[in-house]
Coordinates of C-alpha atoms in Angstrom, one line a residue:
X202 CA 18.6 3.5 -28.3
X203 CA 16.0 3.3 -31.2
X204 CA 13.7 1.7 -29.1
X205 CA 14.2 4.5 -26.2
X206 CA 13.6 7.0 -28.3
X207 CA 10.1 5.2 -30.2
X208 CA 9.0 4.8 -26.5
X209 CA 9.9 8.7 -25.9
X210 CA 8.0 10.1 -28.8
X211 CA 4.6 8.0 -28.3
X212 CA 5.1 9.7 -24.5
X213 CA 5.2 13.2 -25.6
X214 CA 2.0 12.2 -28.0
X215 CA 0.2 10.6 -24.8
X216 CA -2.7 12.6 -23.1
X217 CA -3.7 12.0 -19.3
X218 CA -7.4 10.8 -20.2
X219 CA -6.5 7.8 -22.8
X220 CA -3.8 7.0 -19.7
X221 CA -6.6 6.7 -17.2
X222 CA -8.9 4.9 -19.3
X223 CA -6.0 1.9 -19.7
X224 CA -5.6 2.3 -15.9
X225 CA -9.5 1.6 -15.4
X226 CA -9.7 -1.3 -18.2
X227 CA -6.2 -2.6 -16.5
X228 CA -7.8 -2.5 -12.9
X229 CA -11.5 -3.8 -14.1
X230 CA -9.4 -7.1 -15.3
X231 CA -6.6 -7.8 -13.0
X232 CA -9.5 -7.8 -9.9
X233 CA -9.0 -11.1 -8.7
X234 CA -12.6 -13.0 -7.9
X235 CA -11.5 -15.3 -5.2
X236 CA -10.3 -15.6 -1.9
X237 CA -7.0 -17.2 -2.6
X238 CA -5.2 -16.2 1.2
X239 CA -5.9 -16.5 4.8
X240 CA -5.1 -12.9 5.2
X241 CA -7.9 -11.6 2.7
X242 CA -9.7 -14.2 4.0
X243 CA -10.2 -13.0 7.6
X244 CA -11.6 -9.5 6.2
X245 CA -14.4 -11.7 3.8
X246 CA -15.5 -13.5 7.2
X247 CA -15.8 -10.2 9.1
X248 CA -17.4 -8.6 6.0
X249 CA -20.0 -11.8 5.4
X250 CA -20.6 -12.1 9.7
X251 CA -21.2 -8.0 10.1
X252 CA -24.0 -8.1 7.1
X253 CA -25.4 -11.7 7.7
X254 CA -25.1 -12.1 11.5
X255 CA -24.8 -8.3 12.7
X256 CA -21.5 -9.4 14.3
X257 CA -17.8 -9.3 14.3
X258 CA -17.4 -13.1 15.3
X259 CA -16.2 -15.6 13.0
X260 CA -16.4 -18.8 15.1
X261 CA -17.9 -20.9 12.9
X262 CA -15.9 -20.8 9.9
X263 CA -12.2 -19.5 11.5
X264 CA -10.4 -22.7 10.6
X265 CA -10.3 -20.7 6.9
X266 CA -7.4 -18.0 8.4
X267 CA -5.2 -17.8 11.0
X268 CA -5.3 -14.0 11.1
X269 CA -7.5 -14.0 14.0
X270 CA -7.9 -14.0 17.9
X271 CA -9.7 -15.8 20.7
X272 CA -11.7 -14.1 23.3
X273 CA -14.3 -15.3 25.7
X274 CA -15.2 -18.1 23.5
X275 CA -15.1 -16.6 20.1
X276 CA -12.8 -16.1 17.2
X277 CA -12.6 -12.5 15.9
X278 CA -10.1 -11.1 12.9
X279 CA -7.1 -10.0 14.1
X280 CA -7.1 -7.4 11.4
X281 CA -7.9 -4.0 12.0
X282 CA -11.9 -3.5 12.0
X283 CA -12.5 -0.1 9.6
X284 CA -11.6 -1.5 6.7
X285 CA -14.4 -4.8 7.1
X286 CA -16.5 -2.5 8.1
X287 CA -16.4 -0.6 4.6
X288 CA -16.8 -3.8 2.7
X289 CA -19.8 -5.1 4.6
X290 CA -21.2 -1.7 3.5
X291 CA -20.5 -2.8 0.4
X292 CA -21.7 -6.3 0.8
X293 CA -24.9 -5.4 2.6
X294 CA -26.0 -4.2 -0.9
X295 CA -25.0 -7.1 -2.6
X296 CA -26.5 -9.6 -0.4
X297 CA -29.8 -7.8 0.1
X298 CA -30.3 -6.4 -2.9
X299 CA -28.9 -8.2 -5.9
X300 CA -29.0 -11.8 -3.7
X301 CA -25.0 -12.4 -3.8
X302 CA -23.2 -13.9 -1.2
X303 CA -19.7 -15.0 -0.8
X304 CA -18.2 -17.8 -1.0
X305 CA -18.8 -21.0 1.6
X306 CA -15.2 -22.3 1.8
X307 CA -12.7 -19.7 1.1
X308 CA -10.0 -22.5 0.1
X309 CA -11.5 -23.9 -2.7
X310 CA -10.7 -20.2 -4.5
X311 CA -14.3 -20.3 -6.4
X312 CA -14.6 -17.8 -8.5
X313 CA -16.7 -15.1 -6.8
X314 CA -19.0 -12.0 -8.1
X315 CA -19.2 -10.6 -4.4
X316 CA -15.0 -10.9 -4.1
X317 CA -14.4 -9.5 -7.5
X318 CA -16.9 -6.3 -6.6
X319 CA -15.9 -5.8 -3.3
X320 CA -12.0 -5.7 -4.0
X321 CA -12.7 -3.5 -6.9
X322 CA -14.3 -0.4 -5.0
X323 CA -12.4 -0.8 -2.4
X324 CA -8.5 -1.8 -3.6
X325 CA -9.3 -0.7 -7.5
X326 CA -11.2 2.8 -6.4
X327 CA -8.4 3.7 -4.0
X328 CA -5.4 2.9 -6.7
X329 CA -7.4 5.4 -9.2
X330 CA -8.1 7.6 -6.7
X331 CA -3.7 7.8 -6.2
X332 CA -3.5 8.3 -9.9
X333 CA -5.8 11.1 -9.3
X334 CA -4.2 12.8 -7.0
X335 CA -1.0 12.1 -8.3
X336 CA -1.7 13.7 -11.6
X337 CA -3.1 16.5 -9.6
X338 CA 0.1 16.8 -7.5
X339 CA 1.9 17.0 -11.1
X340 CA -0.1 19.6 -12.3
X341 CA 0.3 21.5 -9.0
X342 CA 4.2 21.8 -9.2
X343 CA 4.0 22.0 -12.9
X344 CA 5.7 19.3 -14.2
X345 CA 6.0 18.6 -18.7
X346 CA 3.1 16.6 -20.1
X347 CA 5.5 14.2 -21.4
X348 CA 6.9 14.3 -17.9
X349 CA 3.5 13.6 -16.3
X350 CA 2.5 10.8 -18.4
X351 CA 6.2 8.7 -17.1
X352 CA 5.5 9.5 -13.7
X353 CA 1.8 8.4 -13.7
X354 CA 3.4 5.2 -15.3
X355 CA 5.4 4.6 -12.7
X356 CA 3.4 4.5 -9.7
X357 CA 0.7 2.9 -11.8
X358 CA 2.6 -0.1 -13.1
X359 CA 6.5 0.1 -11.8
X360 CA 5.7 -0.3 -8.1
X361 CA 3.7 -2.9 -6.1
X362 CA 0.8 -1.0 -6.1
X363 CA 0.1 -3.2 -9.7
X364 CA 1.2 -6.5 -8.2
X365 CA -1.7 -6.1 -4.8
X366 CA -4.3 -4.4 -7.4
X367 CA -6.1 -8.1 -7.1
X368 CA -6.1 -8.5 -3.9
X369 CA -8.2 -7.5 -0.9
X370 CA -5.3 -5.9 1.3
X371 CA -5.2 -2.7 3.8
X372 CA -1.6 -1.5 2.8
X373 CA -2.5 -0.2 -1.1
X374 CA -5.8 1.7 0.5
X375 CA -4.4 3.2 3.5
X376 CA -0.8 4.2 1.1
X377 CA -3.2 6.0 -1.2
X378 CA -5.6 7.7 1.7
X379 CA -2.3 8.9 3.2
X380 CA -1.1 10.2 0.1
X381 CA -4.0 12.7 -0.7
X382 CA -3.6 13.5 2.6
X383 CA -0.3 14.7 1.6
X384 CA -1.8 16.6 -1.5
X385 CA -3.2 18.3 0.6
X386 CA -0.6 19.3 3.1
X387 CA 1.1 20.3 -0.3
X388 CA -1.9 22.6 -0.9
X389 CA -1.4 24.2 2.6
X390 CA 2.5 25.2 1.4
X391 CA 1.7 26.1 -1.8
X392 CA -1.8 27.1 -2.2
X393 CA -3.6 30.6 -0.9
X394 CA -4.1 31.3 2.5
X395 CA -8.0 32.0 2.3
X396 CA -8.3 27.6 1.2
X397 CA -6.3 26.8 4.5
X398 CA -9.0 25.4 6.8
X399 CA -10.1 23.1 4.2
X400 CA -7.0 22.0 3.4
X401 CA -6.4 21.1 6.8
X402 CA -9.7 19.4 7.3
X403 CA -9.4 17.3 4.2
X404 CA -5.5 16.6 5.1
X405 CA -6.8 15.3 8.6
X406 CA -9.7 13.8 7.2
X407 CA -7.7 11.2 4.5
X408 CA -4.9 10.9 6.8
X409 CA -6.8 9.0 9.6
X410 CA -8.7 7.0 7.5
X411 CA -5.1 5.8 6.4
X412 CA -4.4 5.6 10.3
X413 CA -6.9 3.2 11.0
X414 CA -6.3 0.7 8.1
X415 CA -2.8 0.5 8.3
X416 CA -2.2 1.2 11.7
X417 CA 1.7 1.4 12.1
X418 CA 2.1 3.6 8.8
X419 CA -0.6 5.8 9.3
X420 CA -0.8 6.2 12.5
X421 CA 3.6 7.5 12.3
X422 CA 2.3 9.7 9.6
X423 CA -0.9 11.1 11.3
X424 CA 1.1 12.4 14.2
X425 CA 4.0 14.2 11.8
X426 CA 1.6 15.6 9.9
X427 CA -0.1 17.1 13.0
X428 CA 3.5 18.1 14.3
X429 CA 4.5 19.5 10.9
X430 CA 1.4 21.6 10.6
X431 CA 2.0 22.7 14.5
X432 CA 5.1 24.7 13.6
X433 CA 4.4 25.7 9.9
X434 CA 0.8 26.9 10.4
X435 CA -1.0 28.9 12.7
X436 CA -1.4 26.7 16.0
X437 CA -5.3 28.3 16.1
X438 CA -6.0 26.8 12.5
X439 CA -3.7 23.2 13.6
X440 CA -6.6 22.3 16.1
X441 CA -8.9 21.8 12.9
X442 CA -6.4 19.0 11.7
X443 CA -7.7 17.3 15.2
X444 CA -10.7 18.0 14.9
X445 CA -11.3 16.2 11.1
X446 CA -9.2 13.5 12.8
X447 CA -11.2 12.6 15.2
X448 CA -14.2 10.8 14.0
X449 CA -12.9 8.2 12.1
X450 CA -10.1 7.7 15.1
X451 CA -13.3 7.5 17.5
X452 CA -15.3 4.6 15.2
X453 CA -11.9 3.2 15.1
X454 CA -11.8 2.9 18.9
X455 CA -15.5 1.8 19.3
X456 CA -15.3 -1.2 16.8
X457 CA -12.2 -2.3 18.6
X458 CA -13.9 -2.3 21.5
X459 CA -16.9 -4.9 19.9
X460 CA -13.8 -6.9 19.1
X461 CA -11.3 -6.7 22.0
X462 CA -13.1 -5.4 24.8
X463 CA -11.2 -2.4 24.9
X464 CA -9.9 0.4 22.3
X465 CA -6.4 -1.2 21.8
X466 CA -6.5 -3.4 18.4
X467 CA -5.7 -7.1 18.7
X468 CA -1.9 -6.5 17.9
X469 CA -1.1 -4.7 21.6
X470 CA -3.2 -8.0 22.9
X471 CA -0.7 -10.8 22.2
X472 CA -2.7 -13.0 25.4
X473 CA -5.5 -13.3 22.6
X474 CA -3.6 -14.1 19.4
X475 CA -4.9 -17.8 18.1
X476 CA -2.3 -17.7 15.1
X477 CA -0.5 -20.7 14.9
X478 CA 3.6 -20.0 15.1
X479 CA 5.8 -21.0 12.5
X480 CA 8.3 -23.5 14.0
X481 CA 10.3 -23.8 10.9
X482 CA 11.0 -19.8 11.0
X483 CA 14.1 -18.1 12.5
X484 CA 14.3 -14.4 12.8
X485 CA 18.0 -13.8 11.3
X486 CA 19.9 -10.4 13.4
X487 CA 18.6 -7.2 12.7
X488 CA 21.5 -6.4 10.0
X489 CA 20.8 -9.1 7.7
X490 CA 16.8 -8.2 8.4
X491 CA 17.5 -4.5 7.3
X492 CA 19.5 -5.5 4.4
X493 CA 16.7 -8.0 2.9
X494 CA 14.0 -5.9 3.4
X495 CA 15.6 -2.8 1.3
X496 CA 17.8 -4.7 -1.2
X497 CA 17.5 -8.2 -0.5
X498 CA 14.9 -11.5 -1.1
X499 CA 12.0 -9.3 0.1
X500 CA 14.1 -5.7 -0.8
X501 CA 12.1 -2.5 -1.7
X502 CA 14.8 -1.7 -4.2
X503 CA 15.0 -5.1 -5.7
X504 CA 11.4 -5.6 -6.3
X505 CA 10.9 -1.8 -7.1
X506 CA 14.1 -0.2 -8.4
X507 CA 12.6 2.4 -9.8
X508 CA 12.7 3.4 -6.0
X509 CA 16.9 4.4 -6.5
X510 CA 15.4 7.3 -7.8
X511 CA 13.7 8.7 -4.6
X512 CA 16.2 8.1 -2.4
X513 CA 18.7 9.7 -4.4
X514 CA 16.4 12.8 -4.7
X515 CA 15.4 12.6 -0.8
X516 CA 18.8 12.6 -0.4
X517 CA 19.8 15.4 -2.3
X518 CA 16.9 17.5 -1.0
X519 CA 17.7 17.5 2.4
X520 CA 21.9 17.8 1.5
X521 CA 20.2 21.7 0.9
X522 CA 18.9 22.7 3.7
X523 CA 17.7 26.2 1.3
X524 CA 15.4 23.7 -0.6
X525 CA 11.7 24.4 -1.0
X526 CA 10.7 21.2 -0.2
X527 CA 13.3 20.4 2.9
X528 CA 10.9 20.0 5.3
X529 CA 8.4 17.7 3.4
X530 CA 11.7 15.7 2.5
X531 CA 12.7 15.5 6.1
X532 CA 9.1 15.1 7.2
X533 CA 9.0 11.4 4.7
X534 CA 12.3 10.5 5.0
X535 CA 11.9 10.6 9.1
X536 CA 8.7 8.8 9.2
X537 CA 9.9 6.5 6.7
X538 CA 12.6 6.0 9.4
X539 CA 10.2 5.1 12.4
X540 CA 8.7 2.4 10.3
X541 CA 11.6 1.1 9.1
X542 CA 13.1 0.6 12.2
X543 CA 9.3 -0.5 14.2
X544 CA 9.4 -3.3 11.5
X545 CA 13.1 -4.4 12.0
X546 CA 12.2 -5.2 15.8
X547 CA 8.5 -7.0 14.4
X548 CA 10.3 -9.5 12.1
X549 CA 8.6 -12.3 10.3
X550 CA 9.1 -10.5 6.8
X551 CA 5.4 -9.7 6.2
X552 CA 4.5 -13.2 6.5
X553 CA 4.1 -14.8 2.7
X554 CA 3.9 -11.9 0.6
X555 CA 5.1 -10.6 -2.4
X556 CA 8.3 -8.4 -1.8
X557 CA 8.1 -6.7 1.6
X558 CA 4.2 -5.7 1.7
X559 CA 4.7 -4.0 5.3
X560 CA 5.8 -0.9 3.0
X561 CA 3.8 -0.3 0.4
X562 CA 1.7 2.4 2.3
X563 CA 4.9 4.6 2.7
X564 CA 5.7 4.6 -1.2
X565 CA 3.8 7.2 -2.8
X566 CA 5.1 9.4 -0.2
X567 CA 8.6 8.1 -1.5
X568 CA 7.9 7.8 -4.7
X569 CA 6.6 11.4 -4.7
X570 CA 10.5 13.0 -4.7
X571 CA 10.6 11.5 -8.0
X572 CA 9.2 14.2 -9.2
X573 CA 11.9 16.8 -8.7
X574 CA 14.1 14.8 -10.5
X575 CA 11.5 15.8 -13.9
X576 CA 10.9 19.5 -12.6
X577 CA 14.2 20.8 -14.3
X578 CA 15.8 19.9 -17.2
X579 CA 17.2 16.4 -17.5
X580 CA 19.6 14.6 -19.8
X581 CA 18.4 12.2 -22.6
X582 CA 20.9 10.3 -21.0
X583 CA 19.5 10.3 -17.3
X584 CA 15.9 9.4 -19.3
X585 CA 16.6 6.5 -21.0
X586 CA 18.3 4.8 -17.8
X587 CA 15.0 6.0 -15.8
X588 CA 13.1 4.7 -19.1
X589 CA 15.1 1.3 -18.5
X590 CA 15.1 0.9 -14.4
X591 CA 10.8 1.6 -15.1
X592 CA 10.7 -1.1 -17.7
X593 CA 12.6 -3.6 -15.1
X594 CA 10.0 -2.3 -12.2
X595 CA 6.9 -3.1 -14.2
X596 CA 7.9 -6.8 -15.3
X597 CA 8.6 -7.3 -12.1
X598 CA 5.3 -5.6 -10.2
X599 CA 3.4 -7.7 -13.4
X600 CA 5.3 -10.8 -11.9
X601 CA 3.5 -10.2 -8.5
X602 CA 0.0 -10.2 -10.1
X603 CA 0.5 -13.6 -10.4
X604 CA -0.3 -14.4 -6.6
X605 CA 0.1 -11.4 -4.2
X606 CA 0.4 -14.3 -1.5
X607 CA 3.5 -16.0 -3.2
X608 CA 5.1 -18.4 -1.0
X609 CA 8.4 -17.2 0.9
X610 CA 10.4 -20.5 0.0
X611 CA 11.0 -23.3 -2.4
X612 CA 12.3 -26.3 -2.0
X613 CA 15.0 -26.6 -4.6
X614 CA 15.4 -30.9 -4.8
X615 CA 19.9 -31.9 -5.7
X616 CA 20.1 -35.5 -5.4
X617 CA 17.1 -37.5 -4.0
X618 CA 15.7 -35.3 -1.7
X619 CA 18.3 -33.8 -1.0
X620 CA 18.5 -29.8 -1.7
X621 CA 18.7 -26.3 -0.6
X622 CA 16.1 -23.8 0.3
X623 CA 15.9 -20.4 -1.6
X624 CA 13.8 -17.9 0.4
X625 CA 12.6 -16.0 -3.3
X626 CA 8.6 -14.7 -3.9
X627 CA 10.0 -13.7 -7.1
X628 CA 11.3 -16.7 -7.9
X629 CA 8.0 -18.5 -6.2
X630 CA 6.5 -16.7 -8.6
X631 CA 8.6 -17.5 -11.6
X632 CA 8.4 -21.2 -10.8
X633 CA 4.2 -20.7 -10.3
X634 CA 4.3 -18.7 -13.9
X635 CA 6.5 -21.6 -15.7
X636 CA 4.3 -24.8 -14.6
X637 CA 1.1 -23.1 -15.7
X638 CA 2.7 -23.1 -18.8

């Protein structure tokens, strides 16, 4: 209890800025420099082919990943193209400017200044720029200082928004796009009516650039954003939500069409896939699925229990059907729904991945209803068990930083060669942390 309480008082003594400063030191070091996946991997060959060749092919070096697709004679990233796009913006500096290239042979996991730069602006910028709007979201609905200073910890360093911070990935950039475009949904309920244009442009705007870089999430959320604001706003001011939409949806459709030969992205082409199918891998039924992927080996709750919390308060939101906030509770909790159930029927777990990556764009939205739990006045009881679920979350999100990409099974050896498998990233990741030790 001593140690709850010491932790309580440096809280209340914490300001915002110092916070944000340890969040920029924490990202500027955790950055990973190499390529150490073949699912970052296929991005760094589209990003080095757009800037070096002026193309989206990656023929000549695709034996690195087997995130890609075959078409008329050419390999292409199955991944979707936005995204690449942005870091060969990036890298078109680098290269032709300051004379960096990437690496030759992703495998080899060479240290990289061109990795480490890239993944910072683009997975580092977009985890600050949550923690912006975060803060901004607390200071919107007025939430304690002490108050704002947990939360901000907890979405910084309890979730597995920490544990993908060194990677190159689409789901921690298109979770925080998606969430300012919540903020500023938030702004269109709570804000004055004069700012309600902009808000919808800027909601539309951030919502479809998470749309196009994690298509299943964003795209759920674009469309129930666009239904929400249909039936809480005036339907004249609604068509500007389409209309800041639009051109990132459009340059999403062109660059698929460089890649496919038509707008739909390489996922709706299955004819085309060149990925190489895991024998070994059975899909278990759709119960045991659900149950792992929420509170089993690749569970939200087990590798985030700080998550409890948001569910509980989701749930108690929409048990009140007079609640300020039903409608935005409904509005997650349904599209939460969609992608819960669109990934039972996909399968595969997320491939090998820390905890179940597939989800990480939906949980700021999620982890935003933490938040009402901190706008009234809580127990020191109810703290110090919040205090205590955090402290679990964040050893285990600074377990994932070991390797993102953890394998999904280990080979556990009884009696010569002889054994059991344990399907564990966490414990993959345990094991990996032990031997370098």
């Amino acid at each position: 209890m001593e140690l709850l309480k010491t932790i309580k008082d440096i809280l209340n003594k914490l300001h915002p800025l110092p916070l944000f400063i340890f969040f920029i030191v924490l990202t500027i070091l955790v950055t990973g420099n190499s390529i150490n996946n073949v699912n970052p991997a296929s991005r760094f060959l589209t990003i080095e082919s757009l800037v070096e060749k002026g193309s989206f092919e990656i023929t000549e070096k695709h034996i690195y990943t087997c995130d890609k697709i075959f078409r008329e004679e050419s390999y292409y990233s199955s991944k979707p193209p936005v995204l690449s796009a942005a870091g060969a913006g990036i890298y078109y500096i680098l290269h032709n400017f300051f004379n960096l290239n990437l690496p030759d042979n992703p495998y080899l996991n060479t240290e990289n200044l061109s990795v480490y730069l890239i993944t910072l602006i683009l997975v580092g910028g977009t985890y600050l720029l949550l923690l912006f709007y975060f803060y901004k979201t607390l200071k919107l609905l007025r939430i304690k200082k002490e108050h704002q200073i947990l939360l901000l910890i907890g979405l910084g360093c309890g979730t597995l928004y920490l544990s993908y911070l060194p990677t190159l990935n689409n789901h921690t950039i298109a979770g925080s796009f998606l969430f300012v475009g919540f903020y500023y949904l938030l702004k269109l309920k709570l804000g004055k009516a004069k700012d309600h244009i902009k808000n919808i442009i800027l909601c539309g705007f951030f919502t479809s650039l998470s749309a196009v870089i994690d298509i299943p999430t964003g795209l759920i959320f674009l469309a129930l954003f666009g239904i929400y604001l249909f039936f809480t706003i005036s339907k004249k001011q609604a068509i500007y939500y389409i209309f800041a939409a639009a051109p990132i949806i459009i340059i999403h459709l062109f660059l698929n069409l460089q890649i496919t030969g038509d707008f739909l992205p390489p996922q709706l082409h299955p004819e085309i896939w060149a990925r190489t199918e895991d024998k070994s891998y059975q899909q278990p039924n759709s119960i045991l699925y659900a149950w792992n992927i929420i509170f089993g080996a690749r569970g939200l709750l087990f590798y985030s229990p700080i998550f409890i919390f948001a569910f509980y308060s989701i749930f108690t939101t929409l048990k009140n059907r007079k609640n300020r906030f039903w409608k935005e509770a409904a509005l997650v909790c349904g599209g939460f729904l969609i992608i819960f159930l669109y990934y039972i029927k996909v399968g595969d777990y997320s491939g090998c991945a820390y905890g179940f990556r597939w989800f990480i764009a939906a949980t700021p939205l999620l982890y935003f209803f933490i938040i009402f739990l901190f706008s009234k006045k809580i127990s020191f009881k109810f703290k110090n068990i919040f205090v205590i679920i955090l402290i679990i979350s964040i050893f285990i999100s600074i377990i994932g930083l070991c390797n993102p990409w953890s394998r999904t099974h280990i080979f556990v050896e009884i009696t010569n060669r002889q054994g059991i498998v344990i399907y564990s990233p966490l414990l993959s990741n345990l094991i990996f942390i032990f031997n370098k030790f």
